[in-house]
């Protein structure tokens, strides 16, 4: 794929400097970009001075506003008022995506009752169950399985090896990375009598009597519902609900290796980073951000616009708009003060020891 600098600037709604007729064949880091040739060249991503130091004269680049292309000997440049947003548009323009040939591969197994939208592309060894609906322009990679009565909206991109369970509902423009599982059973079990877990929750740790227990499965007969523009990372798992559906709101992006348990409700435009675990029946508001390795306890509510820093462990309700950190989670500014105090503990302990020695000597002198 190749576009001209002028076409790219127009598509990115960015300002062009220099020769707009030069063809752009791709993008790369400045150190990897050579001067343009007769067929054009790579576009250097040099959106701050520290990257621009590696630019070669005669090349083309994206620069931040205020940088001087003449100083680097460039022949053309595009200015980015918000560099990462321009990066999003640029990478979208050059992302060819996975190789999924148009049409239906002859090895795919598709139930006769499934409804496949126009211009769908279905790769090798895909299995699509009874009553499944795929929207127009859906692209399904190799070895994907979609179970009965699932409904996937238009323009979905399902990468190889994804498993989508029965009755899952997804909106338009769904993206699922390799190996994700949507709609597996929730992890829900019960004992005939009060279990040890229930006892310690009631007593806050005290055990009256320890006895043998047998776990009986609570089956998951709910589904999973995903809104529009949802993205699911590689090897992430989203469990189906027990009775009602597990729900992920429109625009939410979920990273790799995330676990979303049964009955969880996630709001719109949330950002959930790698290795997050959200326990059953918890509710997240809109625009919640959970950084890597955050843990969310079961049956709690996290309000709109909450941001949780990395490795935060959330055990209780969090009000809207709060920024939290730590284990257990507290306001970020409180956690920073706690960390400062912890770092001072060795010095405080040493001072206390010396004070005790001084007091002891004074007492001995009488």
Short mmCIF file of C-alpha atoms in Angstrom, two decimals:
data_model
loop_
_atom_site.label_atom_id
_atom_site.label_comp_id
_atom_site.label_asym_id
_atom_site.label_seq_id
_atom_site.Cartn_x
_atom_site.Cartn_y
_atom_site.Cartn_z
CA UNK A 1 0.00 0.00 0.00
CA UNK A 2 1.27 3.48 -0.84
CA UNK A 3 -0.28 6.94 -0.53
CA UNK A 4 1.18 10.38 -1.13
CA UNK A 5 2.19 12.70 1.67
CA UNK A 6 -0.63 15.05 0.69
CA UNK A 7 -3.22 12.25 0.81
CA UNK A 8 -1.93 11.05 4.15
CA UNK A 9 -1.96 14.55 5.65
CA UNK A 10 -5.54 15.02 4.50
CA UNK A 11 -6.60 11.65 5.92
CA UNK A 12 -4.95 12.49 9.26
CA UNK A 13 -6.33 16.05 9.27
CA UNK A 14 -2.76 17.27 9.79
CA UNK A 15 -0.63 20.05 8.30
CA UNK A 16 1.71 19.20 5.40
CA UNK A 17 5.13 20.77 4.78
CA UNK A 18 7.20 20.22 1.64
CA UNK A 19 6.60 17.98 -1.36
CA UNK A 20 3.14 16.43 -1.06
CA UNK A 21 3.59 14.20 -4.12
CA UNK A 22 6.13 11.88 -2.46
CA UNK A 23 4.72 8.40 -2.02
CA UNK A 24 4.66 6.87 1.46
CA UNK A 25 5.18 3.10 1.46
CA UNK A 26 5.07 2.53 5.22
CA UNK A 27 6.21 3.84 8.58
CA UNK A 28 9.23 3.12 10.78
CA UNK A 29 11.44 4.50 13.53
CA UNK A 30 13.76 7.31 12.37
CA UNK A 31 16.93 5.23 12.57
CA UNK A 32 15.45 2.75 10.09
CA UNK A 33 14.33 5.32 7.51
CA UNK A 34 16.51 6.05 4.46
CA UNK A 35 16.19 9.03 2.12
CA UNK A 36 13.27 8.73 -0.30
CA UNK A 37 13.90 7.20 -3.72
CA UNK A 38 12.03 7.31 -7.03
CA UNK A 39 9.30 5.05 -5.62
CA UNK A 40 8.92 7.02 -2.39
CA UNK A 41 9.96 5.80 1.03
CA UNK A 42 9.17 5.05 4.64
CA UNK A 43 7.77 7.75 6.90
CA UNK A 44 9.84 8.35 10.04
CA UNK A 45 7.93 8.60 13.31
CA UNK A 46 9.87 11.49 14.85
CA UNK A 47 7.32 13.23 17.00
CA UNK A 48 9.77 14.55 19.60
CA UNK A 49 13.30 16.00 19.33
CA UNK A 50 14.91 12.94 20.93
CA UNK A 51 13.63 10.78 18.06
CA UNK A 52 14.36 13.41 15.41
CA UNK A 53 18.10 13.24 16.15
CA UNK A 54 18.20 10.04 14.07
CA UNK A 55 16.57 11.53 10.98
CA UNK A 56 18.51 11.35 7.73
CA UNK A 57 18.56 14.27 5.25
CA UNK A 58 16.32 13.60 2.28
CA UNK A 59 13.79 11.55 4.27
CA UNK A 60 10.16 12.19 5.20
CA UNK A 61 8.72 12.27 8.70
CA UNK A 62 5.90 13.03 11.08
CA UNK A 63 6.93 15.82 13.44
CA UNK A 64 5.36 17.56 16.41
CA UNK A 65 4.24 21.15 16.00
CA UNK A 66 7.11 23.55 16.63
CA UNK A 67 9.81 21.30 15.17
CA UNK A 68 11.70 22.61 12.12
CA UNK A 69 11.87 20.18 9.17
CA UNK A 70 14.52 22.31 7.46
CA UNK A 71 16.89 21.69 10.35
CA UNK A 72 16.82 17.96 9.66
CA UNK A 73 17.09 18.24 5.89
CA UNK A 74 13.70 16.68 5.26
CA UNK A 75 11.98 16.85 1.88
CA UNK A 76 8.46 16.60 3.33
CA UNK A 77 6.83 16.41 6.74
CA UNK A 78 3.44 16.08 8.39
CA UNK A 79 2.85 17.93 11.65
CA UNK A 80 1.00 16.19 14.46
CA UNK A 81 -0.84 18.46 16.94
CA UNK A 82 -1.57 15.34 19.03
CA UNK A 83 1.11 12.81 18.08
CA UNK A 84 -0.43 9.63 19.48
CA UNK A 85 -3.76 10.38 17.82
CA UNK A 86 -1.98 10.84 14.50
CA UNK A 87 -0.15 7.59 15.22
CA UNK A 88 -3.52 5.86 15.54
CA UNK A 89 -4.65 7.12 12.14
CA UNK A 90 -1.31 6.33 10.51
CA UNK A 91 -1.08 2.77 11.80
CA UNK A 92 -4.69 2.18 10.78
CA UNK A 93 -3.88 3.33 7.25
CA UNK A 94 -0.97 0.88 6.89
CA UNK A 95 -2.29 -2.09 8.89
CA UNK A 96 -3.06 -4.86 6.41
CA UNK A 97 -4.37 -7.17 9.13
CA UNK A 98 -4.32 -10.98 9.00
CA UNK A 99 -4.47 -12.88 5.72
CA UNK A 100 -8.05 -14.14 5.53
CA UNK A 101 -9.01 -14.84 1.94
CA UNK A 102 -12.41 -13.56 0.73
CA UNK A 103 -15.22 -16.08 0.74
CA UNK A 104 -15.55 -19.32 2.69
CA UNK A 105 -12.62 -21.73 2.87
CA UNK A 106 -13.56 -25.26 1.76
CA UNK A 107 -12.45 -26.76 5.09
CA UNK A 108 -14.82 -24.58 7.13
CA UNK A 109 -17.76 -26.41 8.75
CA UNK A 110 -20.84 -24.20 8.75
CA UNK A 111 -24.27 -25.37 9.94
CA UNK A 112 -26.98 -25.03 7.33
CA UNK A 113 -29.03 -22.79 9.64
CA UNK A 114 -26.23 -20.25 10.13
CA UNK A 115 -26.69 -16.87 8.45
CA UNK A 116 -23.53 -15.42 6.96
CA UNK A 117 -23.51 -11.74 5.98
CA UNK A 118 -22.40 -10.46 2.61
CA UNK A 119 -18.68 -10.17 1.89
CA UNK A 120 -17.76 -12.25 4.95
CA UNK A 121 -14.40 -14.03 4.88
CA UNK A 122 -14.12 -17.33 6.72
CA UNK A 123 -10.73 -19.05 7.05
CA UNK A 124 -9.61 -22.68 7.22
CA UNK A 125 -11.09 -25.13 9.76
CA UNK A 126 -13.60 -22.66 11.16
CA UNK A 127 -16.62 -24.24 12.86
CA UNK A 128 -19.88 -22.26 12.95
CA UNK A 129 -22.83 -23.77 14.80
CA UNK A 130 -26.57 -23.84 14.32
CA UNK A 131 -28.41 -20.54 14.28
CA UNK A 132 -25.28 -18.39 14.29
CA UNK A 133 -25.52 -14.94 12.67
CA UNK A 134 -22.45 -13.21 11.24
CA UNK A 135 -22.79 -9.61 10.11
CA UNK A 136 -21.64 -8.14 6.81
CA UNK A 137 -17.92 -7.95 6.24
CA UNK A 138 -17.02 -10.23 9.15
CA UNK A 139 -13.53 -11.76 8.93
CA UNK A 140 -13.04 -15.05 10.76
CA UNK A 141 -9.52 -16.49 11.09
CA UNK A 142 -8.44 -20.12 11.02
CA UNK A 143 -9.56 -22.58 13.70
CA UNK A 144 -12.19 -20.27 15.18
CA UNK A 145 -15.29 -21.89 16.66
CA UNK A 146 -18.59 -20.04 17.11
CA UNK A 147 -21.25 -22.03 18.95
CA UNK A 148 -24.99 -22.17 18.42
CA UNK A 149 -27.15 -19.05 18.28
CA UNK A 150 -24.24 -16.64 18.71
CA UNK A 151 -24.76 -13.29 16.99
CA UNK A 152 -21.77 -11.27 15.77
CA UNK A 153 -22.27 -7.83 14.23
CA UNK A 154 -20.89 -6.29 11.06
CA UNK A 155 -17.19 -5.85 10.29
CA UNK A 156 -15.99 -8.18 13.05
CA UNK A 157 -12.38 -9.34 13.00
CA UNK A 158 -11.93 -12.64 14.84
CA UNK A 159 -8.31 -13.77 14.87
CA UNK A 160 -7.21 -17.44 14.72
CA UNK A 161 -7.99 -19.81 17.56
CA UNK A 162 -10.76 -17.80 19.20
CA UNK A 163 -13.60 -19.66 20.93
CA UNK A 164 -17.01 -17.99 21.10
CA UNK A 165 -19.64 -19.86 23.11
CA UNK A 166 -23.32 -20.37 22.48
CA UNK A 167 -25.74 -17.44 22.69
CA UNK A 168 -22.97 -14.82 22.84
CA UNK A 169 -24.12 -11.49 21.38
CA UNK A 170 -21.63 -8.96 20.02
CA UNK A 171 -22.14 -5.61 18.30
CA UNK A 172 -20.44 -4.19 15.25
CA UNK A 173 -16.68 -3.91 14.68
CA UNK A 174 -15.74 -6.48 17.30
CA UNK A 175 -12.03 -7.36 17.38
CA UNK A 176 -10.88 -10.50 19.18
CA UNK A 177 -7.20 -11.43 19.33
CA UNK A 178 -5.89 -15.03 19.05
CA UNK A 179 -6.77 -17.55 21.70
CA UNK A 180 -9.45 -15.57 23.53
CA UNK A 181 -12.44 -17.44 24.95
CA UNK A 182 -15.78 -15.66 25.20
CA UNK A 183 -18.64 -17.49 26.85
CA UNK A 184 -17.01 -20.23 28.90
CA UNK A 185 -18.76 -21.33 32.09
CA UNK A 186 -18.42 -19.20 35.19
CA UNK A 187 -16.50 -20.55 38.19
CA UNK A 188 -19.41 -21.05 40.56
CA UNK A 189 -19.83 -23.90 43.07
CA UNK A 190 -21.81 -24.55 46.25
CA UNK A 191 -21.69 -27.01 49.18
CA UNK A 192 -24.72 -28.66 50.82
CA UNK A 193 -23.91 -26.91 54.11
CA UNK A 194 -22.15 -23.63 54.85
CA UNK A 195 -18.72 -23.77 53.25
CA UNK A 196 -15.48 -22.69 54.85
CA UNK A 197 -15.44 -19.67 52.55
CA UNK A 198 -18.91 -18.59 53.65
CA UNK A 199 -17.98 -19.15 57.30
CA UNK A 200 -14.86 -16.98 57.26
CA UNK A 201 -16.72 -14.25 55.40
CA UNK A 202 -19.29 -14.28 58.18
CA UNK A 203 -16.80 -14.52 61.05
CA UNK A 204 -13.89 -12.64 59.42
CA UNK A 205 -11.49 -15.52 59.81
CA UNK A 206 -12.67 -17.68 62.72
CA UNK A 207 -13.35 -21.38 61.99
CA UNK A 208 -15.64 -23.25 64.41
CA UNK A 209 -15.07 -26.66 62.91
CA UNK A 210 -13.22 -27.87 59.82
CA UNK A 211 -15.02 -30.68 58.01
CA UNK A 212 -15.06 -32.38 54.62
CA UNK A 213 -16.89 -30.56 51.83
CA UNK A 214 -18.04 -31.51 48.35
CA UNK A 215 -18.46 -28.86 45.67
CA UNK A 216 -21.54 -28.91 43.42
CA UNK A 217 -21.49 -26.96 40.16
CA UNK A 218 -23.83 -24.02 39.62
CA UNK A 219 -24.33 -24.05 35.87
CA UNK A 220 -24.00 -20.95 33.74
CA UNK A 221 -27.16 -20.47 31.71
CA UNK A 222 -26.70 -16.76 31.08
CA UNK A 223 -24.78 -15.44 28.07
CA UNK A 224 -22.18 -12.81 27.25
CA UNK A 225 -23.17 -9.51 25.62
CA UNK A 226 -20.60 -7.22 23.99
CA UNK A 227 -21.40 -3.74 22.68
CA UNK A 228 -20.09 -2.04 19.54
CA UNK A 229 -16.37 -1.39 19.00
CA UNK A 230 -15.25 -3.78 21.73
CA UNK A 231 -11.74 -5.25 21.52
CA UNK A 232 -10.65 -8.40 23.36
CA UNK A 233 -6.97 -9.28 23.82
CA UNK A 234 -5.15 -12.56 23.23
CA UNK A 235 -5.91 -15.38 25.69
CA UNK A 236 -8.43 -13.27 27.58
CA UNK A 237 -11.44 -15.09 29.01
CA UNK A 238 -14.93 -13.70 29.58
CA UNK A 239 -17.25 -16.08 31.44
CA UNK A 240 -20.94 -16.34 30.73
CA UNK A 241 -23.41 -15.28 33.41
CA UNK A 242 -25.13 -17.61 35.83
CA UNK A 243 -28.66 -16.41 35.03
CA UNK A 244 -28.24 -12.94 33.52
CA UNK A 245 -25.58 -12.05 30.97
CA UNK A 246 -22.03 -10.91 31.59
CA UNK A 247 -21.88 -7.55 29.77
CA UNK A 248 -19.10 -5.47 28.23
CA UNK A 249 -20.11 -1.96 27.16
CA UNK A 250 -19.50 -0.33 23.79
CA UNK A 251 -16.03 1.02 23.13
CA UNK A 252 -14.36 -0.95 25.92
CA UNK A 253 -10.87 -2.29 25.19
CA UNK A 254 -9.56 -5.34 27.04
CA UNK A 255 -5.90 -6.35 26.93
CA UNK A 256 -4.30 -9.83 26.84
CA UNK A 257 -4.63 -12.33 29.69
CA UNK A 258 -7.57 -10.70 31.42
CA UNK A 259 -10.19 -12.69 33.35
CA UNK A 260 -13.75 -11.35 33.49
CA UNK A 261 -15.88 -13.59 35.70
CA UNK A 262 -19.56 -14.48 35.56
CA UNK A 263 -22.21 -11.75 35.89
CA UNK A 264 -19.68 -8.92 35.68
CA UNK A 265 -20.93 -5.70 34.08
CA UNK A 266 -18.32 -3.42 32.48
CA UNK A 267 -19.41 0.02 31.29
CA UNK A 268 -18.61 1.92 28.10
CA UNK A 269 -15.15 3.04 26.95
CA UNK A 270 -13.29 1.26 29.74
CA UNK A 271 -9.61 0.33 29.42
CA UNK A 272 -8.64 -2.93 31.12
CA UNK A 273 -4.96 -3.82 30.96
CA UNK A 274 -3.14 -7.15 30.99
CA UNK A 275 -3.51 -9.65 33.85
CA UNK A 276 -6.47 -7.89 35.42
CA UNK A 277 -8.89 -10.19 37.23
CA UNK A 278 -12.49 -9.10 37.85
CA UNK A 279 -14.38 -11.40 40.20
CA UNK A 280 -18.00 -12.40 39.80
CA UNK A 281 -20.94 -9.98 39.87
CA UNK A 282 -18.81 -6.83 40.14
CA UNK A 283 -19.90 -3.73 38.25
CA UNK A 284 -17.63 -1.19 36.57
CA UNK A 285 -18.92 2.19 35.45
CA UNK A 286 -18.06 4.01 32.25
CA UNK A 287 -14.49 5.04 31.34
CA UNK A 288 -12.92 3.02 34.14
CA UNK A 289 -9.19 2.34 33.70
CA UNK A 290 -7.63 -0.71 35.38
CA UNK A 291 -3.86 -0.90 34.94
CA UNK A 292 -1.93 -4.16 34.77
CA UNK A 293 -2.52 -6.83 37.44
CA UNK A 294 -5.36 -5.00 39.14
CA UNK A 295 -7.62 -7.32 41.11
CA UNK A 296 -11.31 -6.58 41.69
CA UNK A 297 -13.20 -8.37 44.47
CA UNK A 298 -16.58 -9.93 43.81
CA UNK A 299 -19.91 -8.14 44.23
CA UNK A 300 -18.51 -4.59 44.43
CA UNK A 301 -19.19 -1.46 42.40
CA UNK A 302 -16.58 0.80 40.81
CA UNK A 303 -17.93 4.20 39.77
CA UNK A 304 -17.50 6.08 36.50
CA UNK A 305 -14.06 7.47 35.58
CA UNK A 306 -12.14 5.59 38.26
CA UNK A 307 -8.45 4.99 37.49
CA UNK A 308 -6.64 2.17 39.33
CA UNK A 309 -2.83 2.05 39.17
CA UNK A 310 -0.85 -1.12 38.51
CA UNK A 311 -1.27 -4.07 40.91
CA UNK A 312 -4.01 -2.30 42.87
CA UNK A 313 -6.27 -4.66 44.81
CA UNK A 314 -9.85 -3.39 45.13
CA UNK A 315 -11.89 -4.95 47.94
CA UNK A 316 -14.65 -2.39 48.49
CA UNK A 317 -16.80 0.06 46.55
CA UNK A 318 -14.96 2.90 44.80
CA UNK A 319 -16.80 6.20 44.24
CA UNK A 320 -16.83 7.83 40.82
CA UNK A 321 -13.81 9.78 39.68
CA UNK A 322 -11.36 8.46 42.27
CA UNK A 323 -7.72 7.63 41.44
CA UNK A 324 -6.57 4.68 43.54
CA UNK A 325 -3.43 2.65 44.14
CA UNK A 326 -2.10 -0.05 46.42
CA UNK A 327 -3.13 -3.18 48.31
CA UNK A 328 -5.66 -2.59 49.69
CA UNK A 329 -6.66 0.23 47.37
CA UNK A 330 -6.65 3.75 48.77
CA UNK A 331 -6.51 7.20 47.17
CA UNK A 332 -3.33 7.52 45.15
CA UNK A 333 -2.03 10.46 47.19
CA UNK A 334 -2.59 8.46 50.39
CA UNK A 335 -0.72 5.48 48.97
CA UNK A 336 2.21 7.68 48.00
CA UNK A 337 2.39 9.00 51.58
CA UNK A 338 2.24 5.42 52.86
CA UNK A 339 5.15 4.45 50.63
CA UNK A 340 7.17 7.43 51.83
CA UNK A 341 6.48 6.42 55.43
CA UNK A 342 7.49 2.80 54.74
CA UNK A 343 10.79 3.93 53.26
CA UNK A 344 11.44 5.93 56.44
CA UNK A 345 10.80 2.95 58.74
CA UNK A 346 14.43 1.67 58.89
CA UNK A 347 15.65 5.13 59.89
CA UNK A 348 12.85 5.53 62.42
CA UNK A 349 13.62 2.10 63.88
CA UNK A 350 17.28 3.00 64.22
CA UNK A 351 16.40 6.29 65.92
CA UNK A 352 14.02 4.47 68.28
CA UNK A 353 16.69 1.95 69.18
CA UNK A 354 19.16 4.70 70.02
CA UNK A 355 16.51 6.49 72.08
CA UNK A 356 15.82 3.30 74.04
CA UNK A 357 19.52 2.88 74.70
CA UNK A 358 19.75 6.48 75.94
CA UNK A 359 16.74 6.07 78.24
CA UNK A 360 18.16 2.81 79.61
CA UNK A 361 21.50 4.45 80.43
CA UNK A 362 19.77 7.38 82.14
CA UNK A 363 17.67 5.03 84.24
CA UNK A 364 20.72 3.00 85.23
CA UNK A 365 22.47 6.18 86.41
CA UNK A 366 19.45 6.83 88.56
#
